[in-house]
Amino acid sequence: MNRTTALVVALAILLGHALAIHKNALNEIAPPYDMAYVAFRVARNFVQGGEFAWQSGSFGLDSYPSVLWVGVAAIGERLYMPVNELCQAVGFAAALACVLVLARFSPERLAGVIAPLLFVVSGGVASAALSGLETSLLALWILVALLAYERGRPRTMAVGLMLAALTRPQGLVFALLLLAVELGRRALARGRESRPTMWLAFAAPLAIGLGLALLRPSATGRNLSAWDEM
């Protein structure tokens, strides 16, 4: 079996696994998880009333932590598309893209498809793919950033980290952890490093985190949201 065939099999396994897990009593694709409807409501209020909020006077990020996922739902709301199906489709497409990105970590060897195959048989991955939540999208941006970091591509890594930070607060945590790895690697190299500098790649996600940190006190009077305090 060559790599292309193995990847096609992996994608088919993910499709079958996701459909097997995320179905209702009628064996149809189940609706999104309950938490997803919070993002859908914030998006509807933003499109129809111009307020990024669960209800008038509240702060949207205290209702749902993903700016990017609310944006995806807002696109569906603006274009009069079924938001439920759109978000489930975007999440599933992101899960499929994760398989392809994982395969790029070792593109020259058949063994490089082991990670994608392990990925698609995970119950958590299959459940998240059609959940209507931003989980698969966050995984995709993290994988893109990791691959770019391994290949020494700071611009691509910056885009991945920025999108991860916009997708979930955990994306910013990942960026900080990757920054710690870079600092440690540079310290161990002690001037023998030939890779291009990666410092600027961390500027975008850190700027997003700082911007949200400054915006929240002015909007709510608190430094941390309920999501961060949990």
Backbone as a ProteinNet text record, in pm:
[ID]
protein_1_A
[PRIMARY]
MNRTTALVVALAILLGHALAIHKNALNEIAPPYDMAYVAFRVARNFVQGGEFAWQSGSFGLDSYPSVLWVGVAAIGERLYMPVNELCQAVGFAAALACVLVLARFSPERLAGVIAPLLFVVSGGVASAALSGLETSLLALWILVALLAYERGRPRTMAVGLMLAALTRPQGLVFALLLLAVELGRRALARGRESRPTMWLAFAAPLAIGLGLALLRPSATGRNLSAWDEM
[TERTIARY]
84.5	0	88.2	66	145.3	83.5	153.5	109.9	-25.2	-46.8	-173	-290.6	-277.4	-384.4	-408.4	-299	-312.9	-383.8	-353.5	-419.3	-567.6	-600.7	-741.3	-816.5	-752.9	-813.2	-832.6	-732.2	-742.9	-858.6	-874	-984.4	-1119	-1126.1	-1250.4	-1282.8	-1179.3	-1200.4	-1254.6	-1197.7	-1244.8	-1391.1	-1427.4	-1566.5	-1658.9	-1623.8	-1708.1	-1714.7	-1602	-1596.1	-1680.2	-1668.3	-1745.3	-1895.2	-1935.1	-2077.3	-2131.1	-2047.5	-2091.8	-2113.6	-2031.2	-2041.7	-2147.6	-2147.1	-2232.9	-2362.5	-2451.2	-2580.2	-2688.2	-2812.2	-2924.2	-2996	-3109.4	-3183.1	-3236.2	-3246	-3295.4	-3181.3	-3059.1	-2939.4	-2908.3	-2947.9	-2913.2	-2804	-2738.5	-2636	-2700.2	-2648	-2704.2	-2674.7	-2752.7	-2724.6	-2598.8	-2549	-2429.5	-2450.2	-2338.8	-2345.3	-2409.4	-2465.4	-2540.3	-2456.7	-2328.7	-2245.1	-2229.8	-2238.8	-2221.7	-2329.8	-2447.4	-2556.9	-2532	-2441.5	-2402.6	-2332.6	-2238.4	-2169.8	-2268.9	-2364.6	-2462.8	-2547.3	-2584.6	-2665.7	-2584.9	-2460.8	-2376	-2360	-2340.5	-2326.7	-2454.5	-2568.3	-2695.5	-2717	-2686.2	-2700.6	-2604.9	-2486.5	-2388.6	-2435.3	-2487.2	-2530.6	-2658.8	-2753.5	-2883.8	-2891.8	-2816.1	-2826.1	-2698.9	-2587.2	-2461.6	-2392.5	-2438.1	-2376.5	-2310.2	-2181	-2109	-2135.8	-2254.4	-2297.8	-2404.6	-2415.1	-2523.1	-2656.6	-2655.4	-2769.7	-2718.6	-2805.8	-2765.5	-2697	-2577.8	-2504.1	-2401.7	-2398.5	-2298.8	-2182.5	-2073.4	-1952.5	-1944.6	-1933.4	-1941.7	-1840	-1716.6	-1612.6	-1634.1	-1719.4	-1755.1	-1867.5	-1931.8	-2035.5	-1977.8	-1885.6	-1822.6	-1681	-1581.7	-1443	-1379.6	-1447.7	-1385.2	-1431.9	-1346.9	-1379.6	-1396.4	-1306.4	-1308.8	-1433.2	-1474.5	-1591	-1720	-1728.8	-1842.9	-1842.8	-1723.2	-1713.1	-1761.9	-1729.1	-1778.5	-1931	-1987.3	-2132.5	-2195	-2126.5	-2178.5	-2181.8	-2084.4	-2085.8	-2209.4	-2237.3	-2356.9	-2483	-2485.9	-2603.6	-2620.7	-2512.2	-2518.6	-2562.5	-2516.7	-2547.9	-2675.4	-2748	-2873.2	-2852.8	-2741	-2711.4	-2751.1	-2777.8	-2804.1	-2677.7	-2675.9	-2554.7	-2510.8	-2606.8	-2572	-2489.6	-2543.2	-2476.8	-2344.6	-2339.7	-2215.7	-2104.2	-2132.4	-2028.6	-1987.1	-2081.2	-2044.5	-1957.5	-1989.8	-1910.1	-1769.6	-1758.7	-1626.7	-1544.3	-1606.3	-1534.9	-1487.8	-1572.9	-1533	-1422.9	-1433.4	-1328	-1195.5	-1199.8	-1077.2	-1017.8	-1103.8	-1054.5	-987.1	-1046.3	-984.8	-850.5	-846	-720.9	-613.5	-653.7	-556.7	-485.2	-559.4	-499.7	-391.4	-421.1	-325.1	-202.9	-224.5	-111.1	-23.3	-84.4	-6.6	82.2	30	108.1	228.4	226.6	336.5	456.9	441.7	555.9	662.5	620.8	716.2	669.3	689.8	627.4	693.6	813.7	887.6	878.1	817.8	816.6	673	650.8	519.2	485.7	589.5	566.3	504.6	513.3	455.8	304.5	238.3	92	45.9	140.5	102	29.8	85	20.8	-119.9	-141.8	-278.8	-374.1	-325.8	-412.4	-448.6	-352.8	-383.1	-479.6	-464.9	-551.2	-696.9	-721.5	-859.6	-932.4	-859.3	-927.9	-957.2	-916.5	-944.2	-1091.6	-1155.7	-1296	-1318.4	-1224.8	-1237.9	-1231.3	-1141.8	-1129.5	-1256.5	-1308.4	-1429.9	-1548.9	-1556.1	-1666.3	-1659.4	-1537.8	-1521.7	-1548.5	-1527.2	-1535.3	-1672.5	-1778.6	-1914.5	-1987.2	-1912.5	-1973.5	-2031.6	-1991.3	-2033.6	-1950.9	-1847.6	-1756.9	-1627.3	-1543.7	-1421.6	-1302	-1324.9	-1215.7	-1125.6	-1185.3	-1105.4	-1028.8	-1089	-1021.8	-900	-912.1	-797.1	-685.8	-721.6	-621.6	-550.2	-624.1	-563.3	-460.6	-495.6	-401.1	-278	-295.8	-180.8	-88.2	-145.3	-63.4	9.6	-59.7	4.6	122.9	102.5	210.7	327	297.8	403.4	482.6	411.6	479.7	567.8	515	594	715.3	698	810	917.9	876.7	973.1	1047	976.7	1037.8	1110.1	1100.5	1165.6	1099.4	966.6	889.8	814.8	877.2	817.2	686.3	671.1	547.8	428.4	444.3	335.5	306.1	411.4	392.1	317.1	348.1	279.1	130.6	96.4	-44.9	-114.9	-50	-109.3	-131.3	-33.3	-45.4	-150.9	-156.6	-255.6	-397.3	-420.6	-552.7	-587.1	-486.4	-511.2	-552.4	-487.3	-521.3	-661	-704	-838.6	-944	-901.5	-996.8	-1031.9	-932.1	-955.5	-846.5	-873.7	-767.6	-652.3	-681.9	-575.7	-473.4	-513.9	-419.3	-307.4	-340.1	-237.8	-146.2	-202.9	-121.7	-23.5	-70.6	17.6	130.3	97.6	200.4	306.7	264.7	361.1	448.3	389.5	467.3	568.5	525	616.5	728.4	695.9	798.8	900.9	854	946.2	1036.2	980.6	1060.8	1167.5	1130.2	1225.1	1336.9	1301	1402.9	1499.8	1444.7	1530.6	1619.9	1564.6	1643.6	1756.2	1726.9	1830.1	1939.8	1898.1	1997	2089	2034.7	2115.7	2206.1	2158.3	2237.7	2362.1	2349.7	2463.5	2538	2459.4	2521.3	2544.4	2518.8	2540.2	2414.6	2310.5	2181.9	2187.1	2146.4	2144.4	2004.2	1902.1	1764.5	1738.8	1643.9	1609.8	1544.8	1556.6	1498	1346.1	1286.8	1142.5	1072.6	1147	1089.1	966.2	970.8	859.7	733	747.4	630.5	542	599.5	522.5	456.4	488.3	435.1	284.3	232.9	89.7	2.4	25.9	-60.4	-47.1	74.1	91.4	19.8	19.4	-52.5	-203.2	-253.6	-396.1	-430.8	-348.1	-372.8	-368.9	-273.2	-263.2	-383.3	-425.6	-541	-667.7	-691.2	-809.5	-799.7	-677	-658.3	-688.6	-656.9	-684	-830	-893	-1031.6	-1129.1	-1102.4	-1197.3	-1221.5	-1118.9	-1148.2	-1232.7	-1210	-1288.4	-1433.5	-1456.9	-1592.9	-1667.2	-1593.5	-1659.7	-1615	-1499.6	-1446.4	-1367.5	-1350.5	-1275	-1155.8	-1050.6	-931.5	-941	-1017.2	-1031.3	-1178.5	-1205	-1341.9	-1373.1	-1497.9	-1536.6	-1467.9	-1439.1	-1371.6	-1230.2	-1161.7	-1023.9	-1015.6	-1120.1	-1116.9	-1155.1	-1210.2	-1253.1	-1132
-119.8	0	125	215	336.7	444.9	557.5	664	720.5	742.2	801.4	712.8	584.3	491.4	489.5	489.9	488.2	613.4	729.3	852.6	852.1	799.9	789.3	698.9	589	498	570.3	649.8	722.9	822.1	892.9	988.3	916.4	801.5	724.1	671.8	630.6	583	695.7	816.2	929.5	959.9	957.1	981.6	878.8	751.2	647.1	653	681.4	688.5	804.6	920.5	1037.7	1015	955.4	929.7	825.1	728.7	625.4	680.3	777.4	833.2	941	1032.3	1150.5	1127.5	1048.9	1023.5	1019.7	1042.8	1042.8	907.6	901.6	775.5	728.2	819	782.6	748.4	734.1	705	815.2	937.1	1054.4	1131.7	1223.3	1305.5	1390.2	1378.1	1449.7	1599.2	1682.7	1827	1857.4	1980.2	2017.6	2001.8	1995.9	1990.2	2118.3	2108.3	2220.9	2348.1	2334.1	2452.3	2532	2465.1	2534.5	2640.2	2618.4	2712.7	2847.1	2848.4	2977	3062.4	3001.3	3073.6	3117.9	3031.3	3065.4	3185.8	3191.8	3303.6	3433.1	3426.5	3546.5	3595.9	3502.8	3540.7	3603.9	3548.4	3604.9	3744.9	3764.2	3898.1	3997.7	3949.8	4038.4	4079.7	3983.5	4012.8	4095.2	4058.7	4123.7	4250.5	4255.6	4371.4	4451.3	4400.2	4472.5	4462	4371.3	4353.2	4217	4215.7	4090.1	4044.1	3985.4	3955	3847.3	3776.8	3681.2	3755.2	3865.9	3953.6	4095.5	4191.2	4330.7	4366.3	4427.8	4471.6	4373.5	4252.7	4154.2	4153.1	4091.2	4085.9	3949.1	3947.3	3822.4	3718.6	3761.3	3664.5	3601.7	3662.4	3598.7	3497.9	3503	3405.8	3287.6	3317.8	3212.1	3257.2	3173.9	3221	3225.7	3174.6	3164.6	3275.1	3372.3	3480.3	3424.5	3336.2	3284.2	3199.4	3119.9	3033.9	3114.7	3217.5	3308.2	3374.4	3404.4	3461.9	3366.8	3238.3	3138.6	3132.3	3129	3127.1	3255.6	3367.9	3495.9	3499.3	3436.1	3428	3352.1	3238.6	3163.4	3242.5	3316.7	3399.1	3509.7	3572.8	3682.5	3634.6	3515.9	3462.2	3378.5	3378.9	3303.7	3155	3103.4	2961.1	2892.5	2762.3	2690.5	2685	2760.4	2775.6	2642	2562.3	2432.2	2348.7	2332.5	2248.9	2309.3	2442.7	2507.6	2481.7	2499.7	2480.7	2333.9	2243.6	2102.4	2069.3	2128.2	2103.5	2160.8	2280.5	2341.4	2258.5	2213.3	2130.4	1999.8	1937.4	1811	1833.1	1941.1	1972.4	1997.1	2062.9	2086.5	1955.2	1861.1	1731.1	1655.6	1661.8	1599.2	1664.8	1798	1869.4	1831.9	1802.7	1759.3	1632.2	1541.4	1416.4	1445.8	1535.7	1568.1	1640.8	1729.4	1800.6	1703.5	1612.7	1513.1	1431.1	1400.4	1321.5	1397.5	1531.4	1612.9	1613.6	1565.8	1564.3	1465.1	1361.7	1265	1227.4	1318.1	1300.7	1197.7	1153.5	1065.6	918.4	888.2	749.7	701.8	574.3	515.8	519.9	513.6	520.3	653.2	753.9	884.2	883.9	775.6	769.6	705	661.2	599.7	701.3	822.2	925.5	959.4	980.5	1004.2	888.6	765.4	650.4	643	672.4	676.1	790.5	899.6	1016.4	982.8	915.6	893.9	787.1	700.1	598.4	646.8	768.7	825.8	863.1	817.7	851.4	999.3	1062.6	1206.1	1287.2	1248.5	1317.1	1301.4	1178.4	1153.7	1227.2	1233.3	1303.9	1453.6	1509.8	1654.1	1696.5	1605.9	1642.3	1696.8	1638.9	1681.9	1743.7	1788.6	1840.3	1980.1	2051.8	2190.3	2286.1	2235.2	2317.5	2342.6	2430.1	2472.5	2383.8	2268.8	2183.4	2138.4	2088.9	2041.9	2156.2	2273.8	2389	2428.7	2424.9	2453.5	2352.2	2224.8	2121	2146.2	2189.6	2216.8	2328.4	2439.3	2552.6	2515.5	2435.8	2392.9	2304.5	2213.8	2127.2	2207.8	2304.9	2391.5	2465.6	2519.6	2592.7	2499.6	2378.8	2283.6	2242.4	2216.8	2178.5	2292.4	2415.8	2531.2	2550.8	2527.3	2538.4	2435.5	2314.6	2209.2	2240.6	2300.1	2330.8	2465.4	2542	2672.2	2776.5	2782	2877.8	2972.7	3082	3168.9	3234.3	3268.7	3335	3241.6	3118.6	3021.9	2991.4	2982.5	2956.4	3071.3	3193.8	3309.9	3306.4	3269.7	3260.8	3151.5	3034.9	2926.3	2962.5	3025.6	3064.2	3173	3267	3373.5	3317.3	3227	3168	3078.6	3009.8	2927.5	3014.2	3129.2	3219.7	3277.3	3298	3348.6	3239.6	3114.2	3003.6	2967.1	2962.2	2930.9	2996.9	3031.4	3082.3	2984.4	2854.4	2754.6	2769.2	2832.4	2857.9	2950.4	3049	3138.7	3064	2973.8	2891.9	2807.2	2750.4	2671.4	2757.7	2880.8	2970.6	2999.6	3018.8	3044.2	2921.4	2803.6	2681.6	2662.7	2692.5	2680.3	2783.8	2902.2	3003.6	2953.9	2885.8	2830.1	2724.2	2643.1	2542.9	2610.2	2717.9	2790.3	2852	2907.9	2965.4	2857.7	2742.9	2634	2580.1	2568.9	2517.5	2613.6	2742.4	2842.1	2840.6	2822.4	2820.1	2699.4	2586.5	2465.8	2473.9	2544.2	2554	2640	2745.3	2832	2884.1	2945.6	3008.1	2916.1	2786.6	2693.8	2675.5	2753.5	2739.4	2801.3	2723.3	2772.9	2808.1	2772.6	2803.3	2953.7	3005.7	3147.9	3177.1	3300.3	3337.7	3325.9	3280.1	3257.5	3356.1	3454.2	3540.4	3616.4	3670.7	3751.7	3669.4	3538.4	3453.1	3449.9	3480.8	3478.7	3612.6	3714.2	3847.5	3854.1	3792.7	3802	3739.9	3613.2	3557.2	3629.5	3676	3749.1	3884.4	3946.9	4073.4	4052.6	3940	3909.3	3887.8	3811.3	3788.2	3916.8	4004.5	4131.7	4220.4	4222.3	4303.2	4260.7	4130.1	4080.2	4107.4	4097.3	4123.7	4269.9	4360.6	4502.4	4537.5	4462.3	4491.9	4447.6	4333.6	4278.9	4370.7	4425.6	4513.1	4634.3	4689.4	4805.8	4769	4642.1	4600	4539.7	4475.3	4401.6	4443.1	4509.9	4543	4431.5	4318	4203.6	4177	4124.8	4093.1	3956.6	3864.6	3730.5	3700.1	3621.5	3578.7	3458.4	3419.2	3298.6	3175.2	3176.4	3062.9	3050.1	3163.3	3160.7	3124.8	3157.4	3134.3	2991.9	2915.2	2778.4	2686.8
0	0	0	-98	-102.7	-13.2	-3.7	87	46.8	-81.1	-125.1	-88.2	-112.4	-77.7	72	148.2	293.8	344.7	284.1	326.2	289.8	172.6	133.6	231.5	269.6	368	501.7	542.5	668.9	665.6	555.1	543.2	546.3	480.4	480.5	620.3	692.9	830.7	917.6	901.4	980.5	949.5	822.3	783.4	847.4	833.4	889.9	1041.7	1103.7	1250	1301.3	1235.9	1279.1	1262	1150.1	1126.5	1223	1260.6	1353.6	1493.6	1533.2	1668.3	1676.8	1580	1590.1	1512	1566.9	1504.4	1610.9	1567.5	1661	1658.6	1725.2	1735	1600.9	1504.4	1371.3	1276.5	1331.4	1251.8	1149.9	1182.1	1102.2	1174.7	1102.1	1166.2	1275	1394.2	1508.5	1498.3	1562.9	1563.2	1643.1	1635.9	1713.1	1863.5	1934.8	2081.3	2134.5	2253.1	2309.7	2319.1	2357.6	2375.5	2246.4	2131.6	2004.3	1982.8	2040.5	2018	2086.6	2183.2	2242.5	2137	2064.1	1956.7	1849.7	1818.2	1714.7	1757.3	1885.3	1932.4	1933.3	1979.1	1976.9	1834	1739.9	1598.8	1545.7	1581.5	1535.7	1590.9	1718.2	1776.6	1712.4	1676.5	1613.2	1473.6	1397.9	1260.6	1259.6	1342.4	1338.8	1422.2	1533.1	1620.3	1636.3	1580.2	1588.6	1722.7	1810	1941.3	1949.8	1984.5	2004.2	2146.2	2166.2	2302.9	2301.6	2416	2435.4	2446.9	2518.3	2528	2542.6	2524	2525.6	2657	2644.6	2762.1	2813.1	2758.6	2802.4	2703.6	2743	2661.5	2595	2463.6	2389.2	2429.5	2457.8	2491.7	2629.1	2711.4	2837.3	2817.4	2701.7	2669.7	2592.7	2500.6	2421.6	2388.5	2412	2407.5	2269.8	2166.5	2035.1	1942	1917.5	1824.7	1683.7	1644	1507.7	1482.5	1581.2	1559.8	1555.1	1634.8	1623.7	1486.1	1434.3	1301	1193	1205.3	1109.7	1113.4	1234.8	1248.3	1194.4	1213.3	1163.8	1011.6	946.5	800	753.1	817.5	782	806.5	917.8	948.7	846.4	807.5	711.2	573.3	534.3	401.9	401.2	511.5	525	497.7	546.1	536.2	666.4	663.5	789.2	874.3	982.2	1062.7	1122.5	1166.6	1224.9	1127.8	1007.3	907.8	862.4	852.8	811.2	911.8	1040	1141.7	1151.1	1134.4	1134.8	1013.9	898	778.5	791.7	848.5	867.3	965.4	1073.3	1169.8	1109.6	1027.6	966.1	862.5	784.8	688	759	874.3	951.9	1000.4	1041.8	1086.1	971.2	852	735.5	704.3	713.7	686.9	788.4	912.3	1014	968.8	907.8	859.4	756.4	664.1	558.5	614.2	710.8	770.6	849.1	921.2	995.6	902.5	784.1	688.5	636.9	645.6	594	687.5	809.8	901.4	854.8	783.5	727.4	587.9	490.5	358.6	268.9	301.3	211.5	249.3	363.9	409.8	431.8	405.7	430.9	579.6	664	808.4	849.1	762.2	792.6	800.9	755.4	764.1	894.3	977.8	1105.4	1194	1203.5	1286.3	1236.8	1104.8	1058.7	1089.1	1076.3	1104	1251.9	1338.9	1481.9	1513.8	1442.6	1462.4	1430.3	1318.1	1273.4	1354	1422.8	1502.6	1644.5	1676.5	1808.1	1819.1	1924.9	1945.8	1968.3	2039.7	2063.1	1935.3	1845.4	1716.5	1635	1627.8	1550.2	1609.3	1741.5	1806.5	1780.9	1784.9	1765.1	1621.1	1526	1384.8	1346.2	1399	1364.1	1482.8	1581.9	1704.5	1688.2	1583.1	1568.5	1650.8	1718.1	1796.3	1720	1774.8	1708.1	1738.2	1802.5	1847	1733.4	1624.6	1510.7	1445.5	1442.9	1382.8	1464.9	1596.3	1682.2	1658.7	1649.3	1623.2	1491	1389.9	1260.1	1268.7	1333.5	1341.5	1422.6	1527.1	1607.5	1524.3	1445.9	1361.2	1253.7	1195.6	1094.8	1156.6	1277.5	1344.9	1378.1	1424.1	1457	1333.1	1223.5	1100.2	1050.6	1056	1013.5	1104.2	1233	1326.8	1293.8	1264.5	1230.9	1101.7	1004.7	875.3	875.3	984.7	990.1	902.8	904.2	823.7	917.1	955.6	1057.2	1014.3	886.9	844	855.9	807.5	819.1	964.5	1045.6	1188	1254.3	1216.4	1273.7	1241.5	1117.8	1079.2	1159.5	1172.3	1248.7	1394	1455.7	1596.4	1615.4	1521.5	1531.9	1523	1426.8	1411.8	1531	1585.3	1703.7	1822.1	1839.2	1949.3	1933	1808.5	1783.7	1797.3	1781.8	1787.5	1930.5	2018.5	2159.2	2242.9	2368.8	2455.6	2470.3	2458	2465.8	2354.7	2244.1	2135.8	2179.8	2263.1	2316.4	2413	2491.6	2582.3	2501.7	2391.6	2305.7	2249.4	2208.7	2155.8	2260.9	2384.8	2492.7	2517.7	2511.9	2531.2	2418	2295.3	2182.2	2191.7	2243.1	2265.3	2367.3	2472.1	2571.4	2509.2	2418.8	2348	2262.7	2194.7	2110	2193.7	2307.9	2395.8	2444.4	2481.8	2526.7	2416.5	2297.2	2184.2	2149.5	2152.2	2123	2228.9	2353.9	2461.8	2448.5	2409.4	2393.7	2271.5	2166.2	2043.2	2064.3	2144.4	2179.3	2055.9	1966.3	1849.8	1732.9	1746.5	1636	1552.6	1581.3	1513.4	1374.7	1272.8	1134.9	1087.9	1165.4	1127.3	1136.1	1055.8	1066.3	1200.8	1244.4	1372.7	1366.9	1477.5	1481.6	1575.1	1625.5	1728	1678.6	1558.2	1508.7	1489.5	1473.3	1454.2	1578.3	1693.5	1817.8	1845.8	1768.1	1796.1	1776.1	1667.3	1636	1744.6	1785.9	1891	2023.8	2057.2	2182.5	2177.2	2059.9	2044.5	2059.1	2004.7	2018.9	2166	2235.8	2377.7	2457.6	2427.5	2498	2467.5	2339.8	2301.9	2373.9	2381.5	2452	2601.6	2655.4	2797.6	2831.2	2737.9	2760.3	2733.8	2642.1	2606.5	2714.6	2777	2873.2	2993.2	3059.9	3175.2	3138	3018.9	2978.9	2949.8	2911.7	2877.8	2995.6	3086	3193.9	3333.2	3344.2	3475.3	3539.7	3466.9	3518.3	3427.5	3485.5	3406.8	3339.1	3399.8	3344.9	3321.4	3216.8	3191.6	3278.4	3278.8	3352.3	3295.6	3164	3100.6	3154.6	3170.6	3217.7	3366.2	3442	3585.2	3623	3529.2	3558.1	3572.7
[MASK]
++++++++++++++++++++++++++++++++++++++++++++++++++++++++++++++++++++++++++++++++++++++++++++++++++++++++++++++++++++++++++++++++++++++++++++++++++++++++++++++++++++++++++++++++++++++++++++++++++++++++++++++++++++++++++++++++++++++

